Short mmCIF file of C-alpha atoms and ligand atoms in Angstrom, two decimals:
data_model
loop_
_atom_site.label_atom_id
_atom_site.label_comp_id
_atom_site.label_asym_id
_atom_site.label_seq_id
_atom_site.Cartn_x
_atom_site.Cartn_y
_atom_site.Cartn_z
CA MET A 1 0.00 0.00 0.00
CA LEU A 2 1.29 3.45 -0.96
CA LEU A 3 0.36 6.80 0.55
CA VAL A 4 0.11 9.74 -1.84
CA THR A 5 -0.24 13.03 0.02
CA GLY A 6 -1.72 15.77 -2.16
CA GLY A 7 -2.97 13.09 -4.52
CA ALA A 8 -6.06 15.14 -5.41
CA GLY A 9 -3.85 17.92 -6.77
CA TYR A 10 -2.32 18.41 -10.19
CA ILE A 11 0.91 16.40 -10.13
CA GLY A 12 -0.12 14.05 -7.30
CA SER A 13 -3.26 12.97 -9.17
CA HIS A 14 -1.23 12.04 -12.27
CA VAL A 15 1.20 10.01 -10.17
CA ALA A 16 -1.62 8.24 -8.28
CA LEU A 17 -3.28 7.44 -11.63
CA GLU A 18 -0.05 5.95 -12.99
CA LEU A 19 0.42 3.86 -9.83
CA ARG A 20 -3.16 2.54 -10.12
CA ARG A 21 -2.53 1.67 -13.77
CA LEU A 22 0.42 -0.39 -12.56
CA GLY A 23 -1.86 -2.22 -10.16
CA ARG A 24 -0.54 -0.56 -6.99
CA ASP A 25 -2.86 0.11 -4.06
CA VAL A 26 -2.99 3.81 -3.36
CA VAL A 27 -4.40 5.80 -0.47
CA ILE A 28 -4.65 9.53 -1.10
CA PHE A 29 -4.37 11.98 1.80
CA ASP A 30 -5.50 15.46 0.82
CA ASP A 31 -7.13 18.38 2.61
CA LEU A 32 -8.93 19.36 -0.63
CA SER A 33 -7.93 23.00 -0.05
CA ARG A 34 -6.52 23.17 -3.55
CA GLY A 35 -7.17 19.62 -4.74
CA HIS A 36 -10.38 18.16 -6.17
CA ARG A 37 -12.25 15.11 -4.95
CA ASP A 38 -12.85 13.82 -8.51
CA LEU A 39 -9.10 13.88 -9.29
CA ALA A 40 -8.59 11.16 -6.65
CA GLY A 41 -10.32 8.79 -9.09
CA ASP A 42 -10.64 5.22 -7.79
CA SER A 43 -8.08 5.66 -5.02
CA VAL A 44 -9.19 5.58 -1.41
CA LEU A 45 -9.37 9.24 -0.32
CA GLU A 46 -8.61 10.21 3.27
CA VAL A 47 -9.47 13.86 3.70
CA GLY A 48 -7.14 15.46 6.21
CA ASP A 49 -4.56 18.09 6.93
CA LEU A 50 -0.92 17.12 7.58
CA LYS A 51 -0.73 19.90 10.18
CA ASP A 52 -3.08 17.77 12.30
CA ILE A 53 -0.72 15.03 13.50
CA SER A 54 -3.48 13.03 15.20
CA ARG A 55 -5.27 12.74 11.83
CA VAL A 56 -2.02 11.59 10.20
CA ARG A 57 -1.56 8.99 12.96
CA GLU A 58 -5.12 7.78 12.46
CA VAL A 59 -4.48 7.13 8.75
CA PHE A 60 -1.14 5.39 9.39
CA ALA A 61 -2.86 3.18 11.99
CA ARG A 62 -5.53 2.17 9.45
CA TYR A 63 -3.23 0.99 6.62
CA THR A 64 0.21 -0.55 6.30
CA PHE A 65 2.24 1.68 4.01
CA ASP A 66 5.32 0.48 2.13
CA GLY A 67 6.17 3.96 0.93
CA VAL A 68 5.00 7.55 0.70
CA LEU A 69 4.89 9.96 -2.23
CA HIS A 70 4.60 13.44 -0.77
CA PHE A 71 3.01 16.22 -2.84
CA ALA A 72 0.82 18.01 -0.30
CA ALA A 73 2.11 21.58 -0.13
CA LYS A 74 1.28 25.14 -0.96
CA SER A 75 3.08 25.94 -4.18
CA LEU A 76 2.44 29.47 -5.41
CA VAL A 77 5.54 31.65 -5.53
CA GLY A 78 3.72 35.01 -5.27
CA GLU A 79 1.45 33.83 -2.46
CA SER A 80 4.47 32.47 -0.56
CA MET A 81 6.01 35.96 -0.52
CA ALA A 82 2.76 37.58 0.64
CA GLU A 83 1.93 34.91 3.26
CA PRO A 84 5.27 33.42 4.35
CA LEU A 85 4.03 32.14 7.72
CA ASP A 86 1.28 30.22 5.99
CA TYR A 87 3.89 28.55 3.76
CA TYR A 88 6.29 27.77 6.60
CA ARG A 89 3.48 26.32 8.69
CA ASN A 90 1.82 24.39 5.92
CA ASN A 91 4.88 23.02 4.14
CA LEU A 92 7.32 22.63 7.03
CA VAL A 93 4.99 21.66 9.89
CA GLY A 94 2.94 19.43 7.58
CA THR A 95 6.03 17.61 6.30
CA THR A 96 7.61 17.31 9.76
CA ASN A 97 4.41 15.67 11.05
CA LEU A 98 4.36 13.28 8.11
CA LEU A 99 8.01 12.32 8.61
CA ALA A 100 7.51 11.85 12.35
CA VAL A 101 4.57 9.49 11.83
CA MET A 102 6.45 7.62 9.10
CA LYS A 103 9.23 7.07 11.65
CA GLU A 104 6.74 5.92 14.33
CA HIS A 105 5.44 3.31 11.87
CA GLY A 106 8.81 2.32 10.42
CA VAL A 107 7.92 3.56 6.92
CA GLY A 108 11.31 4.21 5.38
CA ARG A 109 10.73 5.19 1.73
CA LEU A 110 9.77 8.61 0.48
CA VAL A 111 9.49 10.23 -2.95
CA PHE A 112 9.43 13.98 -2.37
CA SER A 113 7.98 16.62 -4.65
CA SER A 114 10.61 19.35 -4.96
CA THR A 115 11.10 22.19 -7.40
CA ALA A 116 13.42 24.16 -9.65
CA ALA A 117 12.74 27.04 -7.25
CA VAL A 118 15.43 25.59 -4.93
CA TYR A 119 18.06 27.02 -7.32
CA GLY A 120 16.78 30.60 -7.42
CA GLU A 121 18.41 32.69 -10.15
CA PRO A 122 20.82 30.19 -11.77
CA GLU A 123 24.43 31.09 -12.48
CA THR A 124 24.58 28.72 -15.46
CA VAL A 125 22.01 26.86 -17.58
CA PRO A 126 21.17 24.09 -18.11
CA ILE A 127 20.98 23.64 -14.36
CA VAL A 128 22.62 20.56 -12.86
CA GLU A 129 21.67 19.07 -9.49
CA ASN A 130 24.74 20.28 -7.61
CA ALA A 131 24.28 23.91 -8.70
CA PRO A 132 24.05 26.37 -5.77
CA LYS A 133 20.75 26.36 -3.86
CA LYS A 134 19.71 29.95 -3.34
CA PRO A 135 15.92 30.09 -3.39
CA THR A 136 14.59 33.58 -4.11
CA ASN A 137 11.12 32.93 -2.70
CA VAL A 138 9.58 31.38 0.41
CA TYR A 139 8.07 28.49 -1.55
CA GLY A 140 11.51 27.44 -2.82
CA ASP A 141 12.91 27.99 0.67
CA THR A 142 10.45 25.52 2.22
CA LYS A 143 11.23 22.86 -0.41
CA TRP A 144 15.00 23.24 0.03
CA PHE A 145 14.65 23.13 3.82
CA ILE A 146 12.75 19.84 3.49
CA GLU A 147 15.43 18.42 1.18
CA THR A 148 18.08 19.20 3.81
CA MET A 149 15.81 17.67 6.46
CA LEU A 150 15.69 14.48 4.39
CA GLN A 151 19.50 14.34 4.27
CA ASN A 152 19.64 14.61 8.06
CA LEU A 153 16.89 12.05 8.59
CA ASN A 154 18.74 9.65 6.31
CA ARG A 155 21.89 10.02 8.42
CA ALA A 156 20.06 9.78 11.74
CA TYR A 157 17.30 7.22 11.08
CA GLY A 158 18.07 5.68 7.71
CA LEU A 159 15.00 7.20 6.00
CA ARG A 160 15.55 6.69 2.28
CA SER A 161 14.28 9.31 -0.13
CA VAL A 162 14.34 10.61 -3.66
CA SER A 163 13.54 14.29 -4.22
CA LEU A 164 12.36 15.23 -7.69
CA ARG A 165 12.89 18.84 -8.71
CA TYR A 166 10.32 19.70 -11.34
CA PHE A 167 10.76 22.55 -13.72
CA ASN A 168 7.50 23.78 -15.33
CA ALA A 169 4.98 20.96 -15.02
CA ALA A 170 2.43 21.24 -17.84
CA GLY A 171 -0.06 19.26 -19.91
CA ALA A 172 -2.61 16.68 -18.80
CA ASP A 173 -3.11 12.93 -18.89
CA PRO A 174 -3.74 12.04 -22.56
CA GLY A 175 -6.58 9.74 -21.38
CA GLY A 176 -8.35 12.85 -20.10
CA SER A 177 -9.16 11.64 -16.59
CA VAL A 178 -6.96 14.14 -14.69
CA GLY A 179 -5.46 17.54 -15.45
CA GLU A 180 -4.56 20.96 -14.10
CA ASP A 181 -7.24 22.87 -12.20
CA HIS A 182 -5.86 25.50 -9.85
CA THR A 183 -7.84 28.18 -8.06
CA PRO A 184 -6.44 30.77 -8.24
CA GLU A 185 -4.68 29.96 -11.52
CA THR A 186 -1.31 31.66 -11.99
CA HIS A 187 0.40 29.44 -14.59
CA LEU A 188 1.02 30.47 -18.15
CA ILE A 189 -0.50 27.61 -20.18
CA PRO A 190 -3.82 27.24 -18.28
CA ILE A 191 -4.29 31.03 -18.28
CA ALA A 192 -3.68 31.16 -22.05
CA LEU A 193 -6.19 28.31 -22.49
CA ASP A 194 -8.74 30.23 -20.40
CA VAL A 195 -8.32 33.09 -22.85
CA ALA A 196 -8.92 30.65 -25.73
CA LEU A 197 -12.08 29.46 -23.99
CA GLY A 198 -13.30 33.04 -23.57
CA LYS A 199 -13.07 32.82 -19.76
CA ARG A 200 -10.54 35.64 -19.73
CA GLU A 201 -10.22 38.52 -22.14
CA LYS A 202 -6.43 38.58 -22.45
CA LEU A 203 -3.19 37.36 -20.99
CA MET A 204 -0.89 39.71 -19.09
CA LEU A 205 2.66 39.31 -20.38
CA TYR A 206 4.91 39.75 -17.36
CA GLY A 207 8.02 41.36 -18.77
CA SER A 208 9.38 41.70 -22.30
CA ASP A 209 12.75 43.21 -21.41
CA TYR A 210 14.52 40.10 -20.13
CA PRO A 211 17.99 39.26 -21.51
CA THR A 212 16.56 36.50 -23.73
CA PRO A 213 16.23 36.31 -27.55
CA ASP A 214 12.66 37.72 -27.61
CA GLY A 215 12.78 39.52 -24.25
CA THR A 216 10.36 37.15 -22.47
CA CYS A 217 11.21 34.54 -19.82
CA VAL A 218 12.43 31.15 -20.95
CA ARG A 219 11.15 28.09 -19.08
CA ASP A 220 11.46 24.34 -19.34
CA TYR A 221 7.97 22.82 -19.79
CA VAL A 222 7.78 19.15 -18.90
CA HIS A 223 4.73 16.95 -19.38
CA VAL A 224 3.03 15.91 -16.15
CA SER A 225 2.64 12.29 -17.37
CA ASP A 226 6.40 12.17 -17.93
CA LEU A 227 6.84 13.50 -14.40
CA ALA A 228 4.55 10.70 -13.20
CA GLN A 229 6.80 8.09 -14.86
CA ALA A 230 9.82 9.53 -13.06
CA HIS A 231 8.04 9.06 -9.72
CA VAL A 232 7.40 5.41 -10.50
CA LEU A 233 11.09 4.94 -11.37
CA ALA A 234 12.17 6.74 -8.19
CA LEU A 235 9.87 4.57 -6.09
CA GLU A 236 11.19 1.40 -7.73
CA ARG A 237 14.76 2.55 -7.04
CA LEU A 238 13.87 2.93 -3.36
CA GLU A 239 12.11 -0.44 -3.34
CA VAL A 240 15.18 -2.29 -4.64
CA GLY A 241 17.29 -0.50 -2.04
CA LYS A 242 19.44 1.48 -4.46
CA ALA A 243 18.79 5.01 -3.23
CA GLU A 244 19.75 6.48 0.15
CA CYS A 245 19.01 10.19 -0.26
CA GLU A 246 19.01 11.46 -3.82
CA ALA A 247 17.69 14.36 -5.87
CA TYR A 248 17.00 14.66 -9.59
CA ASN A 249 16.02 17.48 -11.91
CA LEU A 250 13.06 16.78 -14.16
CA GLY A 251 12.74 18.99 -17.19
CA ASN A 252 12.49 18.83 -20.92
CA GLY A 253 15.99 20.18 -21.41
CA LYS A 254 14.55 22.63 -23.94
CA GLY A 255 13.63 26.19 -23.11
CA PHE A 256 10.62 27.98 -24.54
CA SER A 257 9.98 31.70 -24.19
CA VAL A 258 6.57 32.94 -23.09
CA LEU A 259 5.96 34.15 -26.67
CA GLU A 260 6.87 30.72 -28.09
CA VAL A 261 4.43 29.05 -25.70
CA LEU A 262 1.71 31.50 -26.73
CA GLU A 263 2.42 30.68 -30.39
CA ALA A 264 1.96 26.98 -29.58
CA VAL A 265 -1.34 27.79 -27.81
CA ARG A 266 -2.51 29.73 -30.89
CA ARG A 267 -1.53 26.83 -33.20
CA ILE A 268 -3.34 24.23 -31.11
CA THR A 269 -6.47 26.18 -30.20
CA GLY A 270 -6.82 28.26 -33.37
CA CYS A 271 -7.58 31.26 -31.12
CA PRO A 272 -5.74 34.58 -31.30
CA ILE A 273 -4.87 34.94 -27.51
CA PRO A 274 -4.65 38.70 -27.04
CA VAL A 275 -1.78 39.82 -24.84
CA GLU A 276 -1.18 42.95 -22.78
CA SER A 277 2.34 43.91 -21.77
CA ALA A 278 2.83 44.27 -18.04
CA ALA A 279 5.70 44.74 -15.61
CA ARG A 280 7.95 41.85 -14.64
CA ARG A 281 6.58 39.59 -11.92
CA ALA A 282 8.73 39.79 -8.77
CA GLY A 283 11.19 36.93 -8.42
CA ASP A 284 10.89 35.53 -11.98
CA PRO A 285 14.34 34.41 -13.19
CA ALA A 286 15.04 35.14 -16.89
CA VAL A 287 15.92 31.57 -17.88
CA LEU A 288 15.27 28.24 -16.15
CA VAL A 289 16.27 25.16 -18.11
CA ALA A 290 17.08 21.80 -16.56
CA SER A 291 19.76 19.32 -17.24
CA SER A 292 17.89 16.05 -16.74
CA GLY A 293 20.83 13.84 -17.69
CA LEU A 294 21.09 12.39 -14.20
CA ALA A 295 17.44 11.26 -14.17
CA GLU A 296 17.90 9.74 -17.62
CA ASN A 297 21.14 7.95 -16.78
CA VAL A 298 20.43 6.80 -13.23
CA LEU A 299 16.64 6.43 -13.10
CA GLY A 300 16.36 5.45 -16.77
CA TRP A 301 13.81 8.23 -17.30
CA LYS A 302 12.61 8.78 -20.89
CA GLN A 303 10.15 11.45 -21.89
CA GLU A 304 7.25 10.47 -24.07
CA PHE A 305 5.57 13.88 -24.44
CA ALA A 306 8.46 16.29 -24.87
CA ASP A 307 6.96 18.20 -27.80
CA ILE A 308 5.53 21.58 -26.73
CA ASP A 309 2.56 21.15 -29.10
CA VAL A 310 1.72 17.80 -27.49
CA ILE A 311 2.03 19.36 -24.04
CA VAL A 312 -0.35 22.19 -25.00
CA LYS A 313 -2.72 19.84 -26.86
CA THR A 314 -3.22 17.50 -23.89
CA ALA A 315 -3.79 20.53 -21.64
CA TRP A 316 -6.26 21.98 -24.17
CA GLU A 317 -8.28 18.78 -24.36
CA TRP A 318 -8.58 18.62 -20.57
CA HIS A 319 -9.43 22.32 -20.30
CA LYS A 320 -12.17 22.11 -22.93
CA ALA A 321 -13.73 19.09 -21.25
CA ARG A 322 -13.52 20.71 -17.79
CA ALA A 323 -14.93 24.08 -18.92
N1 UFG B 1 3.53 34.42 -17.27
C1 UFG B 1 2.97 35.51 -17.92
N2 UFG B 1 1.65 35.74 -17.74
C2 UFG B 1 0.85 34.95 -16.94
C3 UFG B 1 1.43 33.84 -16.28
C4 UFG B 1 2.79 33.61 -16.46
O1 UFG B 1 3.65 36.26 -18.63
O2 UFG B 1 -0.34 35.24 -16.82
C5 UFG B 1 4.96 34.14 -17.47
C6 UFG B 1 5.75 34.20 -16.17
O3 UFG B 1 6.18 35.52 -15.90
C7 UFG B 1 6.89 33.25 -16.47
C8 UFG B 1 6.27 32.21 -17.39
O4 UFG B 1 5.09 32.82 -17.91
O5 UFG B 1 7.90 33.92 -17.17
C9 UFG B 1 5.89 30.92 -16.69
O6 UFG B 1 5.14 31.25 -15.54
P1 UFG B 1 4.37 30.17 -14.66
O7 UFG B 1 3.65 30.91 -13.58
O8 UFG B 1 3.57 29.29 -15.55
O9 UFG B 1 5.53 29.27 -14.07
P2 UFG B 1 6.81 29.71 -13.19
O10 UFG B 1 7.98 29.55 -14.09
O11 UFG B 1 6.66 31.00 -12.52
O12 UFG B 1 6.71 28.66 -12.03
C10 UFG B 1 7.29 27.42 -12.08
C11 UFG B 1 6.52 26.45 -11.19
C12 UFG B 1 6.69 26.87 -9.74
C13 UFG B 1 8.13 27.00 -9.40
C14 UFG B 1 8.79 27.99 -10.35
C15 UFG B 1 10.26 28.09 -10.08
O13 UFG B 1 5.16 26.46 -11.53
O14 UFG B 1 6.12 25.88 -8.91
O15 UFG B 1 8.62 27.53 -11.68
O16 UFG B 1 10.71 29.37 -10.40
F1 UFG B 1 8.29 27.47 -8.16
#
């Protein structure tokens, strides 16, 4: 039995779906603050908040878990700067409770949902795993703090973990059963698709004076189903006892500017997507592109949906159906 915290959210729901497809028994733990009950699919859903340790203990007493995949967290960069205490409490207290109860029950395998935000403004791209960790926002801070916690827990108690640092997760399950549905939505592709659906009038373009070829930010968009595969590989690596405490970047390896993404959205949707120029968004680095060589070489990760048009198309199909 596997526990997936945050399994009713965007990335967690894709991972839980992939685990179910592989015939694994999955229990989802989610407070449904940002997640959606229907995204839990056929998994058992335990509604609860990781900050409530007695609720976490109750769930661990009910099932015997072989491993945990931990997604439950607040994950909006802007919000984390406006409400830092909320982020520290939610992400750090929640995770500490989870880790404490895992220890009480002798559950020693964890796949942890980390982020490119641990690197902050990179000195060189593509970014490799041992690049300096200098988060420029509270969200990234909380994820990096947890990664260092995992190193210390490995040394002290032998907890084995794999942290996966996602770049820009995008797209939706090609089968259409799960996808991205954030409230509030802040991400580029879903906002552009809302414009295509007529739910928003235009997209605000945050900065066109970056030191990039077209002046807009370059990001590494990686398909969420490919991310899900990486979690399965990480879990298997823990299950065969190969990993102690590891971290991998997960990205496409290709950068796309905001304008290039908008072109892809126009191609796929056939809609014009009006844009209004706006000031830079605080804390947005100019270029974030991953080196994912380590995940490919060590985990054996291969992307199936690396094409930006495929990424946008799967997102578009989900968005249309959800509208
Ligand atoms: N953008 C716009 N207009 C919008 C939304 C986004 O111009 O309405 C731009 C942003 O300024 C940025 C790019 O589109 O240049 C991508 O923005 P997203 O919000 O989609 O994604 P981010 O790169 O900001 O965020 C991602 C992950 C975060 C992670 C962060 C690390 O979603 O979880 O990378 O910096 F923390």
